[in-house]
Coordinates of C-alpha atoms and ligand atoms in Angstrom, one line a residue:
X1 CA -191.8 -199.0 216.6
X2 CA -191.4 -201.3 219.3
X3 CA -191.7 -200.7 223.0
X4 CA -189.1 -203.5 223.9
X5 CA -185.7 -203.9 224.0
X6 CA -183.9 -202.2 220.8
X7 CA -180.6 -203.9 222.1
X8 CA -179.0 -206.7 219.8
X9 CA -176.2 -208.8 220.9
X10 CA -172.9 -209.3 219.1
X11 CA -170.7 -212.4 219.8
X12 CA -167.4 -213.1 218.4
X13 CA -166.8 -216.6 219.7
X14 CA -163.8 -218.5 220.7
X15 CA -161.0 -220.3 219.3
X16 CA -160.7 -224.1 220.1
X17 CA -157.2 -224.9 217.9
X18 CA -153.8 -226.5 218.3
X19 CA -152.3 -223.0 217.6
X20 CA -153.7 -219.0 216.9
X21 CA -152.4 -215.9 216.9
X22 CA -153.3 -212.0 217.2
X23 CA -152.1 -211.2 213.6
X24 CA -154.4 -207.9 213.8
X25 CA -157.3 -209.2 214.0
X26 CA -160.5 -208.0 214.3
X27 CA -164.2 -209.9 213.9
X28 CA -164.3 -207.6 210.6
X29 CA -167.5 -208.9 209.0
X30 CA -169.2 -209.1 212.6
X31 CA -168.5 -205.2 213.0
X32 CA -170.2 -204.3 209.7
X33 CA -173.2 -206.1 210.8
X34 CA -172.7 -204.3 213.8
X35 CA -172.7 -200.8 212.2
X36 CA -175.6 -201.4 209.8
X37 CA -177.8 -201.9 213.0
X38 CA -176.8 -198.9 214.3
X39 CA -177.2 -196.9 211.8
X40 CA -180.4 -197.7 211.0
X41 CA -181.7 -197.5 214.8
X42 CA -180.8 -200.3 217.0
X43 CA -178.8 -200.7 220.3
X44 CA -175.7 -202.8 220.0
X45 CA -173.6 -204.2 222.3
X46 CA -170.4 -206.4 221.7
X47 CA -168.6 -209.5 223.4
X48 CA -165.4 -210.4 221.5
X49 CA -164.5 -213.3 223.4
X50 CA -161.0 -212.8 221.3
X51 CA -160.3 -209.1 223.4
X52 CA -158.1 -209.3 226.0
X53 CA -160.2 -207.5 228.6
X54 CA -157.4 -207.0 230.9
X55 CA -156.4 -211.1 230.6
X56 CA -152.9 -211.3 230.5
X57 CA -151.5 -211.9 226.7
X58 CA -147.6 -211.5 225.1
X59 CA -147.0 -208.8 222.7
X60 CA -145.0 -209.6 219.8
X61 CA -143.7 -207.7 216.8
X62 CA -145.4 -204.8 215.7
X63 CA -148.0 -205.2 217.9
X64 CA -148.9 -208.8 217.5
X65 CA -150.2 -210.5 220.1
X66 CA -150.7 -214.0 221.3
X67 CA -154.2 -214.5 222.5
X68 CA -155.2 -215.6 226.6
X69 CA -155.4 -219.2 226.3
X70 CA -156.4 -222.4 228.3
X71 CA -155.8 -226.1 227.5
X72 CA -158.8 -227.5 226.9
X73 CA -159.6 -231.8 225.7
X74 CA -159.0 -232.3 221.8
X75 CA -161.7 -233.5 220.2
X76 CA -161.2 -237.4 219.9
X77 CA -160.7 -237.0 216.2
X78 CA -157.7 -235.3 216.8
X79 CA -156.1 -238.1 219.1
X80 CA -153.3 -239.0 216.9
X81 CA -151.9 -235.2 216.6
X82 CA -149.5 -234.9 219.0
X83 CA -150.1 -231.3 220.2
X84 CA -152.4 -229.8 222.9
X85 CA -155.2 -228.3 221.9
X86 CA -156.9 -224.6 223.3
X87 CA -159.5 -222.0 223.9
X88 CA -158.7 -219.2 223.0
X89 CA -159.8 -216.4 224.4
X90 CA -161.2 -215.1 227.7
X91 CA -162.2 -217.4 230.3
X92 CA -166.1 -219.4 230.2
X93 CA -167.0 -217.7 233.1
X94 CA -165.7 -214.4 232.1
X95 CA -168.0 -214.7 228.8
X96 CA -171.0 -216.1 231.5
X97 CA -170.7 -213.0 233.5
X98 CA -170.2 -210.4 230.5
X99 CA -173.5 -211.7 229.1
X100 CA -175.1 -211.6 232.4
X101 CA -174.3 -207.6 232.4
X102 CA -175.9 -207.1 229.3
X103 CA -179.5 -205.9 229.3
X104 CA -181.9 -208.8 227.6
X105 CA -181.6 -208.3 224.2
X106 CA -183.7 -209.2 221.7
X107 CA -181.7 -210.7 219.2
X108 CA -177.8 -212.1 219.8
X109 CA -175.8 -212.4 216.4
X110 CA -172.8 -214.6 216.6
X111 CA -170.1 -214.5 213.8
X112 CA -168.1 -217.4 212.7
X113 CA -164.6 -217.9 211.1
X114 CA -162.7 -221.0 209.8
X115 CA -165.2 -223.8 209.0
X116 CA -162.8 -226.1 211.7
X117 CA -163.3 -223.4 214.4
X118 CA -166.8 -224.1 215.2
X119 CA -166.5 -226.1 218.4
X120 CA -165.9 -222.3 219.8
X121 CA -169.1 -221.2 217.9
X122 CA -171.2 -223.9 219.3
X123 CA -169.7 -223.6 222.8
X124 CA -170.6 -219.9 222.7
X125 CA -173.7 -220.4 221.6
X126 CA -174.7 -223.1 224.3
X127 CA -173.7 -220.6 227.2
X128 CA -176.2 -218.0 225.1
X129 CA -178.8 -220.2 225.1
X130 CA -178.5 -221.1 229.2
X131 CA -178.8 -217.6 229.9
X132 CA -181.1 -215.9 227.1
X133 CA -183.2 -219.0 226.4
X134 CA -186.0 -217.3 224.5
X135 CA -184.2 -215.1 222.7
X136 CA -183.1 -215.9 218.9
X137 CA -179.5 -216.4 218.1
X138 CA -178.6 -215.6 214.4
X139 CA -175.5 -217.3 213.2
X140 CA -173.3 -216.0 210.0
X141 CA -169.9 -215.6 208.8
X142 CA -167.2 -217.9 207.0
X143 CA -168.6 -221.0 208.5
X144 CA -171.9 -220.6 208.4
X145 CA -171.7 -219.9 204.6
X146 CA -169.4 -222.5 203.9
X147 CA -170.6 -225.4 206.2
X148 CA -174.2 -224.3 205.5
X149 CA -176.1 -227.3 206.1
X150 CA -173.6 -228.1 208.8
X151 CA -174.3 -225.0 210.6
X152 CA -178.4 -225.2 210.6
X153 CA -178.3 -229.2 211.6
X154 CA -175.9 -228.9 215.1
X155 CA -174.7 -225.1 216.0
X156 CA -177.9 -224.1 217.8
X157 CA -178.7 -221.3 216.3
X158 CA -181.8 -220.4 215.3
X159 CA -180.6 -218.6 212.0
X160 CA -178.1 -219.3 209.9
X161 CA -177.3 -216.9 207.2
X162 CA -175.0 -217.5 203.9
X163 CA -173.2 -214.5 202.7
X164 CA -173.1 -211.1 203.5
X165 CA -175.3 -210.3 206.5
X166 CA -175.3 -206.7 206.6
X167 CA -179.0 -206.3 204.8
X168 CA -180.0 -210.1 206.0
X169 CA -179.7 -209.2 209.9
X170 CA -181.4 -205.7 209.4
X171 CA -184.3 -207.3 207.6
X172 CA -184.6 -209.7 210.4
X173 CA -184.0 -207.7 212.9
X174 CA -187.1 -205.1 211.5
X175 CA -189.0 -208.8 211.0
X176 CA -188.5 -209.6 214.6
X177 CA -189.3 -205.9 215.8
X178 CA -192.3 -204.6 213.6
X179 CA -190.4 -202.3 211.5
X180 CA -190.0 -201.4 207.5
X181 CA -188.1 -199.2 205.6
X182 CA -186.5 -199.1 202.0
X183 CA -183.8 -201.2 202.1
X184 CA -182.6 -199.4 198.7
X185 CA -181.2 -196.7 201.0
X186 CA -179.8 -199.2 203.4
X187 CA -178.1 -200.9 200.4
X188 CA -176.7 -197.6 199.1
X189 CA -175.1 -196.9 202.7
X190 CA -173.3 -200.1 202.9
X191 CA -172.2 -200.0 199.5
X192 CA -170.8 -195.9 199.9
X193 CA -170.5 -195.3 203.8
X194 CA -170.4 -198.0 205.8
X195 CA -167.0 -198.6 208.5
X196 CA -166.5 -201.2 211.0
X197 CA -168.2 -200.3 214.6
X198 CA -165.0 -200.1 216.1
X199 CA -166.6 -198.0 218.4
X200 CA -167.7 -201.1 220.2
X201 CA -164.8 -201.6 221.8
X202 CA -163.5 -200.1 225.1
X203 CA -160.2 -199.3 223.5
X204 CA -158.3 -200.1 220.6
X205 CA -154.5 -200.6 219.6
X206 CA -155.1 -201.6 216.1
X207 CA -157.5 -202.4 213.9
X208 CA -157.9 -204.9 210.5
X209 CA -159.7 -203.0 207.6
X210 CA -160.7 -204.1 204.0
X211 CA -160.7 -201.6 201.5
X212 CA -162.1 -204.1 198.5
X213 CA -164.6 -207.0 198.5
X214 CA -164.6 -210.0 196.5
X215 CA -161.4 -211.0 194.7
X216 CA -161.4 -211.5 190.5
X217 CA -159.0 -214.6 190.7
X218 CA -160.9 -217.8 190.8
X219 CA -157.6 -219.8 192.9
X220 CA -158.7 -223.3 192.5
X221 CA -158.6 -223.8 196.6
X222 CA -160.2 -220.3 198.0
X223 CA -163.6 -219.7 198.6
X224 CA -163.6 -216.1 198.3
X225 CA -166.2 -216.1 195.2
X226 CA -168.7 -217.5 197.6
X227 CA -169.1 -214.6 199.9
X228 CA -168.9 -212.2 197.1
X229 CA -169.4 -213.1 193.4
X230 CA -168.3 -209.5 192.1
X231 CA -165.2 -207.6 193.1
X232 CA -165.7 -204.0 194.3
X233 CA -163.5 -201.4 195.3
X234 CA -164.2 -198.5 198.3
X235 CA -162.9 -195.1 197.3
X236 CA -159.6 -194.3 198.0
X237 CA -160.7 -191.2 199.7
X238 CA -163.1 -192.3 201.8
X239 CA -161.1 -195.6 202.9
X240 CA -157.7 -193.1 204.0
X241 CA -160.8 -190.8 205.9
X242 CA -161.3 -194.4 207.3
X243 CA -157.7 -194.7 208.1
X244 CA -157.1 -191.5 209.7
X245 CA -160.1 -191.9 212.1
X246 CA -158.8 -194.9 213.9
X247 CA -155.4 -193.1 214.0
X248 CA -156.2 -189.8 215.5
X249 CA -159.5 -190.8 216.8
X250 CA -158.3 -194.1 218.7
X251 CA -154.9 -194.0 218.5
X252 CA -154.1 -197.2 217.0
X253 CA -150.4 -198.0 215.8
X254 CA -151.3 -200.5 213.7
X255 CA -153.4 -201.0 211.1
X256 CA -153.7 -204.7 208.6
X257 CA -155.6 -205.1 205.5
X258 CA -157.5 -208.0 205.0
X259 CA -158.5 -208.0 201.8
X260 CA -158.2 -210.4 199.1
X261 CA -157.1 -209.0 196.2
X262 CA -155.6 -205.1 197.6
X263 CA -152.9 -204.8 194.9
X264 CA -155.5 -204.9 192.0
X265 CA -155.8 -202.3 189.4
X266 CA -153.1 -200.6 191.3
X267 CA -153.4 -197.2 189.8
X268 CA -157.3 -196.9 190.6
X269 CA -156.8 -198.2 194.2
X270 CA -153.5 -198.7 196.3
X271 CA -151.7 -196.3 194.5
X272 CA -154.0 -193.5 195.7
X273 CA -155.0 -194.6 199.1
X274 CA -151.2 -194.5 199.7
X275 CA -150.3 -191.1 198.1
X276 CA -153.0 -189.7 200.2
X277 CA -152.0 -191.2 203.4
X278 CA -148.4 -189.8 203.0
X279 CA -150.0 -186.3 202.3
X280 CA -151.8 -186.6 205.2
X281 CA -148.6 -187.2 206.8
X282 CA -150.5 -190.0 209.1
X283 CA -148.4 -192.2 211.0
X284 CA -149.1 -195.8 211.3
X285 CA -147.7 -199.1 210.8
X286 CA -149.4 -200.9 208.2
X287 CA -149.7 -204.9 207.7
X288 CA -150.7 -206.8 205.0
X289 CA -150.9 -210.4 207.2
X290 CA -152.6 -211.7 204.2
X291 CA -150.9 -212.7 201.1
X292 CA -150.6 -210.0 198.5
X293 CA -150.0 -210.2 194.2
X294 CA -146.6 -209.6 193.5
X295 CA -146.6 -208.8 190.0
X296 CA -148.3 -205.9 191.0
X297 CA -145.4 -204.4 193.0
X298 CA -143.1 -202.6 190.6
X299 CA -140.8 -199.5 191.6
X300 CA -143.4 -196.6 191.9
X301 CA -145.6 -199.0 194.4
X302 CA -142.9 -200.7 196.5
X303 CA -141.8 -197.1 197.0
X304 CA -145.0 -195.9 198.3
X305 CA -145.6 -199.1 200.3
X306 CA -142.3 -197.9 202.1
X307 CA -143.3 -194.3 202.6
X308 CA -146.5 -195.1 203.2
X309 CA -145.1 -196.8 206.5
X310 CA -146.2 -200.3 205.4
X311 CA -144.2 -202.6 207.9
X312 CA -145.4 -206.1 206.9
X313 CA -145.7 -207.7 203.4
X314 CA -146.4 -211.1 202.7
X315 CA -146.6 -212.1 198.7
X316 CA -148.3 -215.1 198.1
X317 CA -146.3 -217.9 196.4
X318 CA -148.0 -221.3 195.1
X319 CA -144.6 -222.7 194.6
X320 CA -141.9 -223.4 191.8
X321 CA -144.5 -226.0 190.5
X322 CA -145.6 -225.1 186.8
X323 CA -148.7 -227.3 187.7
X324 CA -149.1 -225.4 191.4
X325 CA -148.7 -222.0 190.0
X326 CA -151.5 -222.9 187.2
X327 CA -153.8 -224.0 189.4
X328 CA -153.9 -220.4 190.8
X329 CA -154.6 -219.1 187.4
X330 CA -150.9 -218.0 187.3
X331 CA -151.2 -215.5 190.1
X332 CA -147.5 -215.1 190.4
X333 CA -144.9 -216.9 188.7
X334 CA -140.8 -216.9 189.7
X335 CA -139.9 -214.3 187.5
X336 CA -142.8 -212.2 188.5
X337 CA -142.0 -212.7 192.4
X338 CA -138.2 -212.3 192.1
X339 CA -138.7 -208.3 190.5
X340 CA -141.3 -208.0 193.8
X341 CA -138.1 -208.7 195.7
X342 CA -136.0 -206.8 193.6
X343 CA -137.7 -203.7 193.8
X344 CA -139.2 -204.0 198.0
X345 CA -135.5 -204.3 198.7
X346 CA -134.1 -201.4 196.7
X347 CA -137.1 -199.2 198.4
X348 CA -135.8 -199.9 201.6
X349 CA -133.0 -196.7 201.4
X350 CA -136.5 -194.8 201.4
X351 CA -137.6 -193.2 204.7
X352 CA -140.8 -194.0 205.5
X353 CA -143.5 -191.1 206.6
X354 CA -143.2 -191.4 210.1
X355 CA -139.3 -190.1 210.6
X356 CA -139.8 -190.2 214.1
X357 CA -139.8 -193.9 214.4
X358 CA -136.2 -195.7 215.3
X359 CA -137.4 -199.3 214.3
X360 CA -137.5 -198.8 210.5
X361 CA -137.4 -202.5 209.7
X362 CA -140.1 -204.1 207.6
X363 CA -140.7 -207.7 207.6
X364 CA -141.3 -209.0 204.5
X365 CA -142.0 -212.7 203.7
X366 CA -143.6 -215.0 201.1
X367 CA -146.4 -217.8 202.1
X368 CA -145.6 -221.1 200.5
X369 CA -148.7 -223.0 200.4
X370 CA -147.9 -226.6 201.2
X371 CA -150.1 -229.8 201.5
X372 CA -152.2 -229.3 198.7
X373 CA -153.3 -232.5 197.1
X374 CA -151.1 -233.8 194.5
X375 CA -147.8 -231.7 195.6
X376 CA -144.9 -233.8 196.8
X377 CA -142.6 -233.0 199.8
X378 CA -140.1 -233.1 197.0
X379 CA -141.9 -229.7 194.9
X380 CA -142.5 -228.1 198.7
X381 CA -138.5 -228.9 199.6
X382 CA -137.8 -227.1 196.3
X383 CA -139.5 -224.0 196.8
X384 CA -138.3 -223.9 199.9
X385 CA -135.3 -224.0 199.0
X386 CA -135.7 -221.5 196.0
X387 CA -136.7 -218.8 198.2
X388 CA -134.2 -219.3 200.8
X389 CA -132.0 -218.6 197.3
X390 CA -133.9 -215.4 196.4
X391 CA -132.8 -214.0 200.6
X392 CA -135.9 -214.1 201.0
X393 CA -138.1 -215.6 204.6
X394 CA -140.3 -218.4 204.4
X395 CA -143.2 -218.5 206.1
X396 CA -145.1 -221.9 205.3
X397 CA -148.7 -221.8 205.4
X398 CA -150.8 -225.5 205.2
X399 CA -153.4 -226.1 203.1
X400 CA -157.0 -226.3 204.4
X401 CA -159.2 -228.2 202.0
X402 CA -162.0 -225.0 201.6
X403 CA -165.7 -226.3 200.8
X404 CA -167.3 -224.9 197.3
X405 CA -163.7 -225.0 195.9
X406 CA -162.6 -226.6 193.0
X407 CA -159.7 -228.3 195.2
X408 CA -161.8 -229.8 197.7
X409 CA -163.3 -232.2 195.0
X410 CA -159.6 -233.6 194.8
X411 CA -159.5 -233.2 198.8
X412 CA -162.6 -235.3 199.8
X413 CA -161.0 -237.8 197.1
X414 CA -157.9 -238.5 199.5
X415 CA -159.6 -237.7 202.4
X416 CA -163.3 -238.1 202.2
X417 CA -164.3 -237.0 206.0
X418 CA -163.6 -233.7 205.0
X419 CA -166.8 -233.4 203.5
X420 CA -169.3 -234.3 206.5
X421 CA -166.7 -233.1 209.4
X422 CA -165.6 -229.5 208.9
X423 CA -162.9 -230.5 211.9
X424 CA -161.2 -232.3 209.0
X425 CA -160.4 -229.1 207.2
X426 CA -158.1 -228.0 210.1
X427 CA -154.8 -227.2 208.3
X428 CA -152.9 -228.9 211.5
X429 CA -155.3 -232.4 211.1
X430 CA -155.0 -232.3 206.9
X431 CA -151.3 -231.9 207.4
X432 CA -151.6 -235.5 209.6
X433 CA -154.2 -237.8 207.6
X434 CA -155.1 -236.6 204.7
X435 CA -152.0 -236.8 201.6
X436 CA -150.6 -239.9 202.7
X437 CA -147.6 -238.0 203.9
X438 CA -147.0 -238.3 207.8
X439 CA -147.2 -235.9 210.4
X440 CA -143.1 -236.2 210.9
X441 CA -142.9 -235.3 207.3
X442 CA -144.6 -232.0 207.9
X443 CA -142.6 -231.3 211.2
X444 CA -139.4 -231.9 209.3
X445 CA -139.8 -229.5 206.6
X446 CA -141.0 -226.8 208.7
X447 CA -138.1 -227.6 210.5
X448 CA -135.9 -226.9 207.8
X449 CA -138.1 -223.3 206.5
X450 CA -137.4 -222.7 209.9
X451 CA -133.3 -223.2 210.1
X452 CA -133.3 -221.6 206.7
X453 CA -135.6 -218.7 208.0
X454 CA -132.6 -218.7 211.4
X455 CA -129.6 -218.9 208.6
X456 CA -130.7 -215.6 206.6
X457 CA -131.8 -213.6 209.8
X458 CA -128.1 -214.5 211.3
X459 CA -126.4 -213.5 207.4
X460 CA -128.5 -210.2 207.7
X461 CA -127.1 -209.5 211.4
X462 CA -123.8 -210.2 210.7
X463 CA -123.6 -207.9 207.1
X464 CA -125.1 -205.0 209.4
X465 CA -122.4 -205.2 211.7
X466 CA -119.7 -205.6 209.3
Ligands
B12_501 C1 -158.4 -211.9 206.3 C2 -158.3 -213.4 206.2 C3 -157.3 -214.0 207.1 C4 -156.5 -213.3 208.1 C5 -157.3 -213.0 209.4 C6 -158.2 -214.1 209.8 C7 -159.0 -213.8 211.0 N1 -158.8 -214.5 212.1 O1 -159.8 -212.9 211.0 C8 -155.3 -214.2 208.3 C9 -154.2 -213.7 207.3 C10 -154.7 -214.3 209.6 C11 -155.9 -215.5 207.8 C12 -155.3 -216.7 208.1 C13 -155.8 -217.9 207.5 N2 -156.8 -218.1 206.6 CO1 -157.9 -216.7 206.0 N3 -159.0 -215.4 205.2 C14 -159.1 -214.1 205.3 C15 -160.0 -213.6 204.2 C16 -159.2 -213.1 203.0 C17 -161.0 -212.4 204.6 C18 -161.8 -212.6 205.8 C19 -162.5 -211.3 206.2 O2 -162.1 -210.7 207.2 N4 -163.4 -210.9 205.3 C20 -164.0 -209.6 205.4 C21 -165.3 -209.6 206.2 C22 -166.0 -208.3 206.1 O3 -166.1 -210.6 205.7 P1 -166.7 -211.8 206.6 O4 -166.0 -212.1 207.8 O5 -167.0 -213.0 205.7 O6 -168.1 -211.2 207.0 C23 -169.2 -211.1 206.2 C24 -170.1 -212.3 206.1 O7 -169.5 -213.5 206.4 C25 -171.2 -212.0 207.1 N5 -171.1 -212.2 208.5 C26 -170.0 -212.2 209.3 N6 -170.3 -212.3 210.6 C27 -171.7 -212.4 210.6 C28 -172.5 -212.6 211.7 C29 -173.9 -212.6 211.4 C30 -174.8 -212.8 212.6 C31 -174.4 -212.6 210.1 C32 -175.8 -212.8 209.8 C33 -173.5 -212.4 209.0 C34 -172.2 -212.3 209.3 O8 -171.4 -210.6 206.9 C35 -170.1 -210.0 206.8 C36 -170.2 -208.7 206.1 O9 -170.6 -208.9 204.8 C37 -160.8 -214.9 203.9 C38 -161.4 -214.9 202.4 C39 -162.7 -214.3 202.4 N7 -162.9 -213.5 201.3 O10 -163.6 -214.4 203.2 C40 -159.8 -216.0 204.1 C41 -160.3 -217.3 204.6 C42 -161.3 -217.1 205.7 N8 -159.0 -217.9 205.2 C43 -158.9 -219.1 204.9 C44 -157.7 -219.9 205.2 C45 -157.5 -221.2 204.5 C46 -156.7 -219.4 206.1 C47 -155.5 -220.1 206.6 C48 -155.8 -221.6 207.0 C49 -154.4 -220.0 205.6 C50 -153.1 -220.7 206.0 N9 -153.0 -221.8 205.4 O11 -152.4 -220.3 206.8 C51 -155.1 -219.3 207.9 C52 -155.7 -219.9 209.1 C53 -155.4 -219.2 210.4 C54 -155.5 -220.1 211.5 N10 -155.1 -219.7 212.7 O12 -156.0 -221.2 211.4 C55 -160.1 -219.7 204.2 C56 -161.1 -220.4 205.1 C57 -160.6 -221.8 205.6 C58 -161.6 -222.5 206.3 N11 -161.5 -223.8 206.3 O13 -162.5 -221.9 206.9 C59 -160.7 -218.4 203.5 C60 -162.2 -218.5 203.3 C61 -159.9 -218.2 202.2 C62 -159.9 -219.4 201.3 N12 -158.8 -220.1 201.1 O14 -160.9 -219.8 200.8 N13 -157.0 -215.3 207.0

């Protein structure tokens, strides 16, 4: 073993966008790596530059939260957008003088998210580097794996790792430090035991969780395949022991799932993780902020998503487009998303497990992908207007063109610096330059999801009073 420092570094880095919000989140994958380290031994200490820290931010429903921001210079790229541009997150010096508290480490790991966010990761890592200038930075996460060569050629860092890093950091980590061990046990512990380190955190209102990894759709613009080429699923039991420990052990109130497939093989997975939460009688608001399969929700699950105290839903929806809806495999079609509605609403009469609670609402809402190559305003004004039919809230979410997916082939044909300038897969900047459809374009149709969105919310209002 070592006689130096058994301390490693953790660093969840910045935003620099036009727009970001709190939905939940948590540096997920960063916290695994995280818990494999100390598990097997090591010292880790986290900076979530994305944590409030006592910086002033507005809560929002269900305990959203819009993050501390400041205005910072848009990258000249940007120029013809319109719209300022911010860190988010806690102030530079407030990162400068959490890393000076920190005892030297000897290894910092920095995770990454969206491909377009890496201006954060680099900025991050340059402070790092001014004030641990010996020690080696290891850089993983979404765009480190999917702007690879990217990553290695400008971020800094002096590791860049593709794919899950829970093993890969270890291993290093015991490279850098003298150590072995049989990483057949590790494996078997991430696979079976592992949970976030949320104990890393000072304190904790809610919490993101993934009870599944992988995904078995191939969607023809998501990369999930990359990070994880099979799809696995946790144990219901030991993912609602999971559950219960951030609820009685840090008192969170909410809780979102960020997995990409949850629905799947319902009766093997969901189904039971909720039954035994509502036996357990534990009381939490639960989010899905990322899009779930409709034609999985039928009577029995809608029911126990309700009971279960599930508050927000969002079904994914490619649109009314034959051609849309085939290029993700069929996911959901109309008919298919229409009985989701059907049955969510008629479970609504249900009380939900926590019958303390007032505020029984739940906000439910369908993502309407729109930008993607080849779709015309005229398909995304249609399924706009086709959900507005079903009663149902839009909430539009723009394409980003995703490296290693079958889409971005068509992408980099319309636009072709997405390819060598990840900036260019910013769902804000694709919206601008790349389909030949104008920025006012985009602003008028959100406009109208939005006075649709206004119209149904005042038709709801008005039927409850009446
Ligand atoms: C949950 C999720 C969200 C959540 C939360 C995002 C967040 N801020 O955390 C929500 C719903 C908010 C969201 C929103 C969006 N998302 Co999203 N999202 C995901 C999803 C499904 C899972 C991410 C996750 O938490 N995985 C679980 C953890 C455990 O995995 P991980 O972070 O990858 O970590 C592992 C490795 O990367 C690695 N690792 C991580 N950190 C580190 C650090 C070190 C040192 C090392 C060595 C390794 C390492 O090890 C970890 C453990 O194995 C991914 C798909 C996917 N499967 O990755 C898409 C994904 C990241 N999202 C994507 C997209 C397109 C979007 C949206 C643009 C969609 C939209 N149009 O609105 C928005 C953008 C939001 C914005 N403000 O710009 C794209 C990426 C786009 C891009 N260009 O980068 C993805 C890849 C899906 C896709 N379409 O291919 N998303």
């Amino acid at each position: 073993m070592r006689d130096k420092s058994n301390n490693i570094l953790l660093i969840n880095p910045w935003i620099h966008d036009f727009a970001a919000f709190d939905l939940w989140a948590k540096p997920l994958g960063l916290l695994y790596v995280g818990s494999t380290l100390l598990q097997f031994g090591y010292d880790a200490h986290l900076i979530d530059c994305l944590y409030n820290y006592g910086y002033p931010y507005k809560e929002r429903k269900f305990g959203k939260k819009s993050f501390y921001s400041e205005q910072i210079d848009k990258p000249s790229i940007f120029n013809n957008i319109p719209r300022t541009f911010k860190r988010y997150g806690i102030p530079r010096d407030e990162f400068r003088r959490r890393l000076k508290d920190v005892s030297t480490p000897f290894m910092i790991c920095v995770t990454s998210h969206m491909t377009y966010w890496y201006p954060g990761v680099f900025e991050a890592i340059g402070i790092i580097k001014s004030i641990f200038p010996s020690v080696p930075v290891v850089l993983g996460g979404i765009y480190a794996t999917l702007c690879h060569e990217h990553a290695v050629k400008n971020s800094g860092a002096d590791y860049v790792i593709e794919g899950a890093g829970e093993l890969e950091v270890l291993k290093l980590a015991d490279n850098l430090s003298g150590n072995s061990r049989d990483y057949g046990i590790v494996r078997k512990w991430v696979e079976d035991e592992m949970v976030p380190a949320y104990e890393l955190y000072p304190e904790l209102d809610s919490v993101s969780v993934i009870t599944s990894r992988g995904c078995p759709y191939r969607c023809s613009y998501c990369a999930s395949f990359l990070f994880e080429s099979k799809f696995t699923l946790r144990r219901p039991e030991h993912i609602v022991a999971e559950l219960e420990s951030y609820v009685k052990g840090y008192g969170v109130a909410d809780i979102a799932f960020f997995d990409d497939a949850l629905l799947m093989d319902p009766q093997r997975h969901i189904i039971p993780i909720l039954e035994l939460l509502i036996k357990k009688g534990i009381c939490v608001r639960l989010h899905t902020p990322n899009g779930v399969h409709a034609k999985y929700i039928d009577q029995q699950l809608a029911r126990l998503l309700r009971v279960s105290g599930f508050r927000t839903i969002r079904l994914g929806f490619e649109g009314t487009s034959t051609a849309l809806q085939k290029a993700s495999k069929n996911k959901v079609s109309c008919r298919e998303l229409e009985s989701a509605l059907h049955h969510l609403r008629e479970a609504e009469d249900h009380r939900h497990v926590c019958n303390d609670h007032n505020d029984t609402t739940w906000d439910i809402g369908i993502y309407l992908l729109i930008g993607m190559p080849g779709q015309t305003v005229g398909e995304v004004v249609e399924s706009i207007e086709y959900i507005n039919g079903l009663g149902a809230k839009i909430k539009l979410a723009e394409y980003s063109p995703v490296p290693g997916t079958e889409e971005f082939r068509d992408a980099s044909r319309l636009c072709p610096e997405v390819v060598g300038e990840p900036l260019m897969q910013n769902k804000s900047t694709f919206a601008t330059v790349g389909m030949g459809v104008d920025y006012d374009t985009f602003d008028n149709v959100k406009a109208m999801a939005k006075r649709l969105n206004a119209r149904l919310r005042d038709s709801h209002i008005n039927r409850e009073l009446s």
